[in-house]
């Protein structure tokens, strides 16, 4: 764990003494004003979650709350419900159909207001269309779409008929998409002719075609027209959304599904080259995301909630789609990037829709800091009342800037720790109750039990650092890795038997506050996105000129970490700037633009142990320019010197 970056982060955090108690005016109006939720959950853990679950509509009420046979949990297993019905029908039935579900803002400046009634009709039409394409309960559907209202409608349509879906972030390459389609054995792919990004148009349909060509299970491709650009077309297989979906009935019966029915798969990077299909199910997941959304963001009927993530990541699944819709909340959904047409786009959106709660990633906050306060000052942000952060550790400077410059000093900040695997926020302040410290995610959500342990699994004393583990199941937890029980057990449950190993380093201070310090495995966090070093390495070595590659995350002031690749070429090849560009684009082709290495360093050799293992830690220290640790196990000590002298010559 004792990685030099983490050590330095630790020192910085240890000296952080500023405290922000909730303002009395905030607490007075908060959904939770005292410790009663914590106390209830401690006294009666299952009763607490049962109470949360009962805020949903159940077709068949559950009797049993939890069956826990580690490492597999079943929540509310004998109950039945439908997620789409909970997110849409029940609000419409209660006379709230005219409420806005999404204020949707397109990147080019177009906008749509989607009410709950609109979203229900769109979802039902899409569900009927999927039926016409042969999709039945249990069949998998892949979704590769831009941030347009048809995306949540497609997810809800799948949920309505009980077809597990897998959303693949639209920034992923054809190759990445094909791997996910193949693993999920998806029958239908829903995509679009393209999407807008930074003023340009992304060729989604072309990527989708390339992906489908490498797979064997897709029978139909359903295509939304968003950009009207020309797209390749395969007759018989491809179907236009506006032709098929729009002629369907706006009514479609929701299927009553067992609580443990698979809702979706979401692929995420682990420590090998193959992404893991994280399995999320129905009743527990919806319970977890709606409860956390309600309490962590203090959601009220008149809030305008904006989670600025992409729906392609778990943050978007849980806090753009399922949590807010289950709670009948009005959200903002924005298609594009923060700098189009100019660097004040987010602030313009907040002013336009009177956004009250903003949820985003530290990397975005640091980018805005870099762009300067001027862009922020141009807009009236006084509608904001609460701010959230997610995806990576937030440094105190960024936290304070967020608090002051965006929040005008009046908004509590909730730094929320969780993962694709956890489905819901697990470590976070409750904004009306917990005094925050800049950089700390504070305490576990009510009912959640976390610990920080040493190598031997012993709880570290106050002030100590170690590994974060979770000691109890929670309703939105993953139900495994799709088709890979072994990897599931090995990745999360074997390091500390019986406890969930998150893969994060953490410190607990003298007052019990938790400070998350980043990954302890070979997973990088680039702008909050999870990318494995091995995934990038294997993309690099698939290039004919590359013999070997070692990838590490190098500290970066804006993106948290940046991808730094050491590359050894096959003999007969010369390093050059052109080759460096070519290799970076090769990685983009294999994974997607989020994995493009920032720096490629050609090196005649890589430091290895005598048994031939690449010493990544050493490379990390070299890339970060910190004094090298123990080098005695190095097979050839001169390698390090060669690399170090070359470090100045990066990209
Ligand atoms: C990893 C999970 C869960 C939504 C987005 C990321 C890091 C997440 C925090 C936070 C420090 C954080 C961890 C975690 N992380 N939130 N508030 N403070 N680190 O989901 O892509 O599955 O990544 O993100 O390292 O393990 P993900």
XYZ file of C-alpha atoms and ligand atoms in Angstrom:
678
model
C 0.000 0.000 0.000
C 2.832 2.347 0.911
C 3.048 3.932 -2.486
C 4.910 7.214 -2.480
C 1.983 9.179 -3.971
C -0.361 7.921 -1.331
C 2.189 8.711 1.344
C 2.368 12.296 0.239
C -1.387 12.571 -0.077
C -1.595 11.216 3.416
C 0.720 13.831 4.808
C -1.221 16.613 3.107
C -4.493 15.303 4.442
C -3.185 14.734 7.916
C -2.581 18.450 8.235
C -6.049 19.407 7.022
C -7.749 20.984 9.984
C -10.589 22.975 8.506
C -14.062 21.862 9.510
C -17.435 22.686 8.032
C -20.378 21.953 10.295
C -23.778 21.985 8.557
C -25.428 25.411 8.728
C -28.371 25.492 11.111
C -30.585 26.766 8.287
C -29.641 23.793 6.142
C -30.193 21.277 8.916
C -33.561 22.777 9.759
C -34.906 21.907 6.312
C -32.937 18.666 5.734
C -34.464 15.255 5.038
C -32.427 13.992 7.949
C -31.601 16.361 10.776
C -30.148 14.147 13.457
C -28.489 10.787 13.983
C -31.720 8.808 13.961
C -31.077 7.140 10.584
C -27.671 5.966 11.788
C -29.165 4.746 15.035
C -32.058 2.948 13.398
C -29.701 1.172 10.990
C -27.370 0.128 13.822
C -30.174 -1.116 16.019
C -32.014 -2.978 13.303
C -29.989 -3.288 10.117
C -32.495 -5.403 8.182
C -35.457 -3.410 9.471
C -33.804 -0.205 8.295
C -33.358 -1.493 4.743
C -36.830 -3.051 4.727
C -38.235 0.365 5.561
C -36.301 1.903 2.682
C -37.466 -0.863 0.344
C -41.084 -0.220 1.292
C -40.888 3.266 -0.183
C -41.034 1.406 -3.538
C -44.112 -0.244 -5.077
C -43.953 -4.015 -4.850
C -46.155 -6.219 -7.016
C -45.567 -8.951 -4.482
C -44.394 -7.807 -1.039
C -41.199 -9.372 0.246
C -41.162 -11.444 3.428
C -37.470 -12.021 3.889
C -35.043 -9.074 3.841
C -31.593 -10.621 3.454
C -30.081 -13.999 2.702
C -26.335 -13.764 3.042
C -24.243 -16.690 1.997
C -20.933 -14.956 1.494
C -19.989 -13.822 -1.070
C -23.487 -13.830 -2.562
C -26.342 -11.787 -1.127
C -30.025 -11.951 -1.925
C -32.164 -9.006 -0.902
C -35.950 -9.081 -0.643
C -35.723 -12.311 -2.657
C -39.338 -13.460 -2.453
C -40.663 -10.031 -3.446
C -41.541 -8.931 -6.972
C -41.521 -5.531 -8.613
C -40.700 -3.714 -11.819
C -38.084 -0.968 -11.959
C -39.687 0.967 -14.837
C -43.027 0.921 -13.090
C -41.395 2.342 -9.971
C -39.535 5.003 -11.918
C -42.434 6.074 -14.131
C -45.950 4.609 -13.806
C -46.377 5.181 -10.113
C -45.588 8.891 -10.436
C -47.935 9.256 -13.403
C -50.650 7.299 -11.561
C -50.233 9.634 -8.591
C -51.088 12.572 -10.853
C -47.505 13.692 -11.342
C -47.250 12.933 -15.064
C -46.686 16.575 -15.954
C -43.629 16.822 -13.718
C -40.392 17.220 -15.616
C -38.191 14.125 -15.504
C -35.423 15.660 -17.620
C -34.561 19.124 -18.725
C -32.474 17.858 -21.584
C -29.857 20.130 -23.112
C -28.223 19.144 -26.401
C -24.678 20.220 -27.060
C -25.521 22.304 -30.163
C -28.024 24.275 -28.060
C -31.248 22.387 -28.795
C -33.329 21.408 -25.748
C -36.176 19.083 -24.831
C -38.433 18.989 -21.817
C -39.314 15.385 -21.006
C -42.096 14.909 -18.462
C -42.739 11.707 -16.545
C -45.716 11.043 -18.822
C -43.553 11.604 -21.912
C -40.843 9.313 -20.610
C -43.369 6.609 -19.782
C -44.834 6.714 -23.303
C -41.375 6.700 -24.903
C -40.280 3.810 -22.687
C -43.399 1.785 -23.482
C -43.025 2.338 -27.207
C -39.424 1.243 -27.014
C -40.366 -1.815 -24.938
C -42.969 -2.806 -27.545
C -40.417 -2.295 -30.307
C -37.926 -4.535 -28.521
C -40.671 -7.153 -28.300
C -41.210 -6.880 -32.035
C -37.478 -7.425 -32.528
C -37.751 -10.664 -30.595
C -36.395 -9.560 -27.223
C -37.884 -11.587 -24.367
C -37.483 -11.507 -20.580
C -33.934 -12.621 -19.796
C -32.444 -11.730 -23.212
C -29.572 -9.254 -23.096
C -29.583 -5.914 -24.921
C -26.484 -3.772 -25.533
C -26.814 0.019 -25.580
C -24.226 2.340 -27.172
C -25.759 5.788 -27.241
C -25.054 9.475 -26.783
C -26.592 11.391 -23.877
C -30.075 11.826 -25.345
C -33.465 11.072 -23.702
C -33.799 7.885 -25.758
C -30.941 6.449 -23.676
C -32.743 6.352 -20.306
C -35.914 5.336 -22.197
C -34.060 2.365 -23.713
C -32.730 1.297 -20.296
C -36.188 1.586 -18.749
C -37.745 -0.274 -21.686
C -35.382 -3.179 -21.048
C -36.195 -3.056 -17.342
C -39.897 -3.054 -18.166
C -39.717 -6.360 -20.012
C -36.981 -7.833 -17.823
C -34.282 -7.868 -20.491
C -30.945 -7.157 -18.751
C -29.100 -4.400 -20.579
C -25.490 -3.358 -20.759
C -24.717 0.254 -21.523
C -21.349 0.796 -23.174
C -19.992 4.347 -22.826
C -20.176 6.030 -26.243
C -16.504 6.995 -25.981
C -15.422 3.356 -26.090
C -14.040 1.979 -29.348
C -15.633 -0.618 -31.620
C -13.237 -3.175 -30.211
C -14.223 -2.459 -26.623
C -17.903 -2.561 -27.598
C -17.535 -5.899 -29.350
C -15.918 -7.515 -26.313
C -18.831 -6.452 -24.143
C -21.483 -7.567 -26.667
C -19.732 -10.920 -26.935
C -19.464 -11.464 -23.199
C -23.082 -10.423 -22.595
C -24.284 -12.394 -25.655
C -26.558 -9.493 -26.507
C -29.320 -10.064 -29.042
C -30.076 -6.466 -29.930
C -27.856 -3.383 -29.986
C -29.428 0.055 -29.547
C -27.331 2.924 -30.872
C -27.596 6.234 -32.750
C -26.370 7.609 -36.050
C -23.979 9.684 -33.968
C -23.658 12.116 -31.120
C -22.329 15.636 -30.657
C -19.083 16.203 -28.831
C -16.971 19.364 -28.701
C -18.853 20.676 -31.703
C -18.005 17.612 -33.765
C -19.970 14.496 -34.590
C -19.066 11.065 -33.230
C -19.515 8.153 -35.693
C -21.386 5.835 -33.350
C -23.149 3.814 -36.033
C -19.901 3.117 -37.846
C -18.310 1.902 -34.579
C -21.416 -0.137 -33.840
C -21.178 -1.820 -37.248
C -17.494 -2.604 -36.768
C -18.270 -4.079 -33.363
C -21.214 -6.148 -34.561
C -19.104 -7.529 -37.419
C -16.817 -9.161 -34.851
C -19.615 -10.725 -32.852
C -22.158 -13.456 -33.503
C -25.157 -12.779 -31.293
C -26.674 -9.495 -32.526
C -29.856 -9.987 -34.559
C -30.921 -6.368 -34.866
C -29.453 -2.896 -34.492
C -31.949 -0.216 -33.475
C -30.732 3.237 -34.502
C -31.853 6.625 -33.176
C -31.442 9.525 -35.581
C -29.648 12.281 -33.716
C -27.219 13.944 -36.104
C -28.797 13.059 -39.502
C -25.334 12.244 -40.865
C -25.110 9.520 -43.530
C -24.580 6.112 -41.970
C -23.789 2.670 -43.320
C -26.867 0.431 -43.289
C -27.409 -3.324 -43.254
C -30.866 -4.107 -44.592
C -32.811 -6.636 -42.562
C -30.611 -6.147 -39.514
C -30.745 -2.400 -38.952
C -33.940 -0.625 -37.963
C -34.553 3.107 -37.507
C -35.943 4.086 -34.107
C -38.207 6.712 -35.696
C -39.714 4.058 -37.944
C -40.120 1.203 -35.504
C -40.502 2.815 -32.078
C -42.702 5.711 -33.024
C -45.429 3.536 -34.521
C -45.749 1.419 -31.346
C -48.466 1.713 -28.747
C -47.620 3.950 -25.770
C -48.973 1.231 -23.477
C -46.973 -1.792 -22.466
C -47.557 -4.030 -19.473
C -44.624 -4.061 -17.055
C -43.467 -7.571 -16.145
C -43.552 -8.455 -12.460
C -39.996 -9.570 -11.736
C -38.357 -11.282 -8.777
C -36.243 -8.846 -6.761
C -33.098 -10.743 -7.708
C -33.773 -10.587 -11.452
C -30.720 -9.174 -13.274
C -31.356 -5.509 -14.098
C -28.093 -4.751 -15.860
C -24.502 -5.631 -16.495
C -21.878 -2.930 -16.428
C -18.340 -3.667 -17.545
C -15.480 -2.184 -15.579
C -11.716 -2.497 -15.581
C -9.972 -4.823 -13.200
C -6.360 -5.819 -12.970
C -6.375 -8.027 -16.072
C -6.936 -6.994 -19.684
C -10.501 -8.330 -19.729
C -13.192 -6.057 -18.277
C -15.519 -7.590 -15.706
C -19.285 -7.713 -16.203
C -20.635 -6.432 -12.901
C -24.081 -7.880 -12.201
C -26.757 -5.672 -10.632
C -30.237 -6.865 -9.788
C -33.652 -5.306 -9.269
C -35.105 -4.769 -5.783
C -32.016 -4.178 -3.671
C -30.417 -1.969 -6.296
C -33.428 0.307 -6.620
C -33.790 0.462 -2.845
C -30.133 1.442 -2.417
C -30.001 4.087 -5.111
C -33.300 5.717 -4.190
C -32.462 5.874 -0.465
C -28.984 7.292 -1.022
C -30.255 9.758 -3.600
C -32.911 10.988 -1.185
C -30.693 11.334 1.879
C -27.252 12.173 0.510
C -28.542 14.850 -1.869
C -31.326 15.889 0.510
C -33.761 15.701 -2.398
C -37.044 17.631 -2.270
C -39.856 17.916 -4.798
C -38.749 21.325 -5.970
C -35.104 20.400 -6.521
C -33.481 20.463 -9.937
C -30.807 17.806 -9.704
C -27.867 17.634 -12.068
C -25.523 14.686 -12.057
C -23.050 15.705 -14.734
C -21.642 12.217 -15.372
C -22.255 10.180 -18.503
C -24.936 7.497 -18.280
C -22.319 5.092 -19.655
C -20.759 4.950 -16.169
C -22.340 3.663 -12.982
C -22.726 7.215 -11.657
C -25.113 7.922 -14.505
C -27.003 4.647 -14.087
C -27.610 5.241 -10.388
C -27.902 9.036 -10.167
C -29.139 10.207 -13.568
C -31.513 7.354 -14.255
C -32.669 5.037 -11.462
C -32.239 6.975 -8.197
C -33.740 10.282 -9.339
C -36.540 8.672 -11.349
C -37.488 6.354 -8.481
C -37.782 9.492 -6.340
C -39.797 11.405 -8.935
C -37.064 14.034 -9.148
C -36.536 16.614 -11.882
C -33.064 16.276 -13.388
C -30.938 18.060 -15.910
C -29.327 15.897 -18.574
C -26.625 17.450 -20.752
C -25.292 15.876 -23.921
C -21.917 17.510 -24.430
C -18.641 18.732 -23.010
C -18.140 21.606 -20.523
C -16.196 23.736 -23.026
C -18.648 23.939 -25.888
C -19.323 26.483 -27.242
C -17.316 28.047 -24.423
C -15.880 27.183 -21.035
C -18.901 28.520 -19.153
C -21.384 25.995 -20.535
C -22.058 24.283 -17.196
C -22.685 27.577 -15.415
C -24.969 28.644 -18.205
C -26.941 25.388 -17.830
C -27.187 25.852 -14.059
C -28.466 29.393 -14.491
C -30.916 28.392 -17.238
C -32.578 25.549 -15.316
C -32.053 26.925 -11.800
C -30.134 23.799 -10.789
C -30.178 23.273 -7.018
C -27.928 20.233 -6.598
C -24.809 19.564 -8.679
C -22.934 16.233 -8.620
C -19.660 15.928 -10.523
C -16.062 14.675 -10.437
C -12.976 16.340 -8.916
C -11.275 16.305 -12.306
C -14.026 18.588 -13.654
C -13.632 20.883 -10.662
C -9.854 21.104 -11.171
C -10.371 21.831 -14.859
C -12.711 24.711 -14.002
C -10.191 26.031 -11.483
C -7.600 26.023 -14.228
C -9.914 27.874 -16.620
C -10.346 30.600 -14.014
C -13.168 32.144 -11.986
C -14.175 34.526 -14.788
C -16.286 31.890 -16.529
C -18.134 31.167 -13.312
C -18.712 34.811 -12.401
C -20.546 35.432 -15.665
C -23.509 33.448 -14.344
C -25.977 33.496 -11.496
C -25.444 30.289 -9.532
C -27.492 31.268 -6.502
C -29.992 28.455 -7.143
C -27.368 25.926 -5.969
C -27.859 24.629 -2.438
C -25.814 21.404 -2.322
C -22.731 20.111 -4.136
C -21.464 16.574 -4.594
C -18.183 15.009 -5.653
C -17.422 11.490 -6.886
C -14.973 9.297 -8.734
C -11.592 9.952 -7.167
C -10.112 11.595 -4.108
C -10.810 15.324 -4.028
C -7.850 17.387 -2.910
C -8.615 20.019 -0.247
C -7.796 22.910 -2.633
C -10.376 21.732 -5.166
C -12.886 21.070 -2.375
C -12.462 24.614 -1.041
C -12.697 26.176 -4.494
C -15.869 24.196 -5.178
C -17.281 25.354 -1.852
C -16.386 29.017 -2.304
C -16.517 29.738 -6.009
C -19.303 27.422 -7.144
C -21.236 27.105 -3.897
C -20.836 30.732 -2.854
C -19.782 29.481 0.582
C -23.340 28.427 1.408
C -23.602 24.863 0.007
C -22.629 21.739 1.924
C -20.341 19.412 -0.009
C -20.924 15.683 -0.070
C -17.797 13.768 -1.099
C -19.255 10.379 -1.976
C -17.162 7.216 -2.190
C -18.467 4.197 -4.050
C -17.735 1.988 -7.059
C -19.354 0.316 -10.060
C -19.479 -2.781 -7.883
C -21.208 -1.123 -4.939
C -24.017 0.257 -7.126
C -24.807 2.991 -4.611
C -22.968 5.573 -2.526
C -21.460 3.932 0.563
C -19.224 6.480 2.269
C -20.526 10.034 2.453
C -21.645 12.737 4.802
C -25.366 13.228 5.392
C -25.420 16.952 4.632
C -27.683 18.087 7.458
C -25.871 16.050 10.078
C -22.157 15.527 9.491
C -19.431 18.137 9.921
C -17.243 17.829 6.845
C -13.493 18.128 6.393
C -12.150 19.035 2.938
C -10.867 15.846 1.329
C -12.627 13.337 3.564
C -15.659 11.280 2.475
C -16.358 11.140 6.243
C -18.453 8.134 7.362
C -20.334 5.116 6.006
C -23.955 5.687 4.989
C -26.421 4.368 7.604
C -26.375 0.570 7.636
C -23.019 0.374 5.888
C -20.065 -0.932 7.868
C -16.534 -0.169 6.693
C -13.142 -0.776 8.244
C -9.536 0.076 7.475
C -7.262 -2.916 7.926
C -3.589 -3.781 7.670
C -2.026 -6.566 5.597
C -3.057 -9.125 8.164
C -6.641 -7.894 8.170
C -6.384 -6.208 11.570
C -8.294 -2.991 12.078
C -5.773 -0.123 12.111
C -5.767 2.194 15.135
C -7.026 5.788 14.755
C -4.616 7.791 12.621
C -3.518 4.679 10.747
C -3.713 3.800 7.065
C -4.513 0.557 5.318
C -7.030 -1.095 3.023
C -10.705 -0.248 2.902
C -13.019 -3.210 3.487
C -16.780 -3.522 3.839
C -18.019 -5.767 6.544
C -21.664 -6.237 5.752
C -23.723 -6.695 2.610
C -25.686 -3.700 1.274
C -28.741 -3.830 -0.987
C -27.231 -2.450 -4.225
C -24.081 -4.565 -4.018
C -22.951 -6.512 -7.053
C -24.270 -10.042 -7.312
C -21.120 -11.315 -8.961
C -19.107 -11.038 -12.156
C -21.095 -12.284 -15.122
C -20.177 -15.859 -15.937
C -17.085 -15.711 -13.718
C -17.667 -16.878 -10.172
C -13.977 -17.569 -9.659
C -12.853 -14.093 -10.538
C -15.594 -12.653 -8.326
C -14.380 -14.579 -5.311
C -10.736 -13.893 -6.032
C -11.050 -10.169 -6.720
C -13.223 -9.084 -3.831
C -13.425 -11.826 -1.234
C -10.127 -13.678 -1.005
C -7.795 -10.933 0.247
C -9.679 -10.699 3.561
C -12.048 -13.686 3.698
C -15.648 -12.776 4.469
C -15.026 -9.081 3.881
C -15.367 -7.112 0.657
C -12.010 -5.759 -0.546
C -12.569 -2.509 -2.423
C -9.046 -2.091 -3.826
C -8.684 1.357 -2.225
C -6.245 2.606 0.335
C -7.751 4.596 3.192
C -6.865 6.376 6.365
C -9.032 6.804 9.428
C -8.217 9.848 11.505
C -8.467 10.241 15.247
C -12.129 11.236 14.967
C -12.991 8.259 12.800
C -13.237 10.197 9.514
C -12.338 8.167 6.436
C -9.919 9.572 3.878
C -9.820 7.616 0.625
C -6.397 7.602 -0.957
C -6.735 5.932 -4.325
C -6.329 2.461 -5.764
C -3.829 0.025 -4.373
C -4.013 -2.323 -7.367
C -3.106 -1.928 -11.036
C -6.173 0.164 -11.745
C -5.667 3.814 -12.724
C -8.123 6.660 -12.290
C -7.886 8.956 -15.274
C -10.306 11.873 -14.907
C -12.213 9.621 -12.537
C -12.452 6.859 -15.150
C -11.225 3.461 -14.277
C -8.650 1.995 -16.642
C -6.386 -0.928 -15.910
C -2.689 -0.725 -16.619
C -2.791 -4.204 -18.175
C -5.599 -3.210 -20.547
C -3.452 -0.398 -21.945
C -0.354 -2.593 -21.996
C -2.122 -5.271 -23.955
C -3.417 -2.673 -26.435
C 0.174 -1.436 -26.866
C 1.767 -4.840 -27.367
C -0.856 -5.694 -29.988
C 0.980 -3.157 -32.191
C 3.442 -4.995 -34.478
C 6.370 -2.734 -33.554
C 6.020 -3.119 -29.798
C 7.883 -5.826 -27.919
C 6.954 -4.898 -24.375
C 5.066 -2.225 -22.507
C 4.633 -1.173 -18.908
C 1.964 1.339 -18.017
C 1.595 3.329 -14.854
C -0.584 6.169 -13.603
C 1.435 9.305 -13.121
C 0.209 12.060 -10.847
C -1.528 14.803 -12.791
C -2.777 18.112 -11.411
C -6.008 18.045 -13.441
C -6.883 14.453 -14.318
C -5.691 12.979 -11.006
C -3.619 10.423 -12.818
C -2.387 10.414 -16.412
C -1.337 7.397 -18.434
C 2.421 7.031 -18.749
C 3.603 4.176 -20.945
C 7.118 2.759 -21.099
C 7.530 0.995 -24.423
C 10.275 -1.307 -25.700
C 10.306 -1.727 -29.466
C 10.954 -4.918 -31.397
C 14.452 -4.906 -32.851
C 14.780 -3.116 -36.160
C 12.367 -0.342 -35.180
C 13.340 3.216 -34.353
C 11.531 5.373 -31.841
C 10.140 8.628 -33.205
C 7.507 11.245 -32.484
C 5.437 9.823 -35.315
C 5.541 6.364 -33.796
C 4.584 7.797 -30.425
C 1.486 9.354 -32.004
C 0.746 6.130 -33.845
C 0.924 4.076 -30.657
C -1.338 6.432 -28.775
C -3.929 6.219 -31.539
C -3.516 2.457 -31.525
C -4.611 2.431 -27.885
C -7.547 4.721 -28.719
C -8.609 2.232 -31.362
C -8.371 -0.662 -28.939
C -10.079 0.942 -25.945
C -11.240 4.503 -26.572
C -10.020 8.072 -26.251
C -10.157 7.968 -22.441
C -7.264 5.476 -22.535
C -4.974 7.491 -24.828
C -1.564 7.574 -23.106
C -0.486 11.093 -22.275
C 3.170 10.136 -22.442
C 4.989 7.392 -24.274
C 8.550 6.811 -23.279
C 10.668 4.559 -25.434
C 13.062 2.546 -23.405
C 15.588 -0.025 -24.571
C 14.729 -2.190 -21.556
C 12.355 -2.320 -18.647
C 13.415 -2.814 -15.039
C 12.677 -6.384 -14.044
C 13.203 -8.637 -11.104
C 15.448 -11.627 -11.569
C 12.359 -13.721 -12.190
C 11.385 -11.410 -15.043
C 8.559 -9.449 -13.398
C 8.376 -5.816 -14.472
C 8.948 -3.557 -11.469
C 6.047 -1.211 -11.951
C 6.572 0.495 -8.667
C 9.994 1.591 -9.740
C 8.616 2.904 -13.000
C 5.962 4.786 -11.068
C 8.620 6.465 -8.979
C 10.665 7.307 -12.066
C 7.637 8.777 -13.852
C 6.643 10.783 -10.797
C 10.193 11.977 -10.283
C 10.392 10.797 -6.692
C 13.385 9.141 -5.030
C 13.521 5.456 -5.828
C 12.716 2.924 -3.189
C 14.367 -0.431 -2.820
C 16.130 -1.481 -6.024
C 18.012 -4.480 -4.687
C 15.753 -6.997 -6.443
C 16.452 -5.425 -9.807
C 18.138 -7.796 -12.248
C 20.005 -5.095 -14.145
C 20.511 -1.872 -12.203
C 21.776 0.094 -15.213
C 18.289 -0.009 -16.775
C 16.995 2.493 -14.274
C 19.740 4.976 -15.067
C 19.103 4.638 -18.789
C 15.422 5.332 -18.299
C 15.971 8.168 -15.868
C 18.300 10.037 -18.178
C 15.725 9.703 -20.916
C 12.787 10.873 -18.780
C 13.230 14.466 -19.831
C 12.657 13.434 -23.450
C 9.047 12.419 -22.993
C 6.396 13.064 -25.636
C -13.150 3.830 -7.699
C -14.381 3.218 -8.331
C -18.635 5.281 -8.165
C -18.748 6.235 -9.162
C -17.607 6.548 -10.036
C -16.402 5.680 -9.964
C -12.577 5.854 -6.689
C -14.823 6.871 -6.242
C -14.346 8.307 -4.673
C -14.267 9.299 -3.673
C -11.984 8.795 -3.439
C -13.172 7.609 -5.017
C -12.095 4.710 -5.829
C -12.998 3.559 -6.238
N -13.503 6.734 -5.999
N -15.338 7.816 -5.461
N -15.331 10.030 -3.294
N -13.065 9.514 -3.079
N -11.996 7.857 -4.400
O -16.712 4.317 -10.127
O -15.207 3.684 -11.997
O -16.140 1.942 -10.439
O -14.370 3.539 -9.697
O -13.220 5.245 -7.804
O -10.767 4.433 -6.148
O -12.424 2.294 -6.008
P -15.622 3.323 -10.626
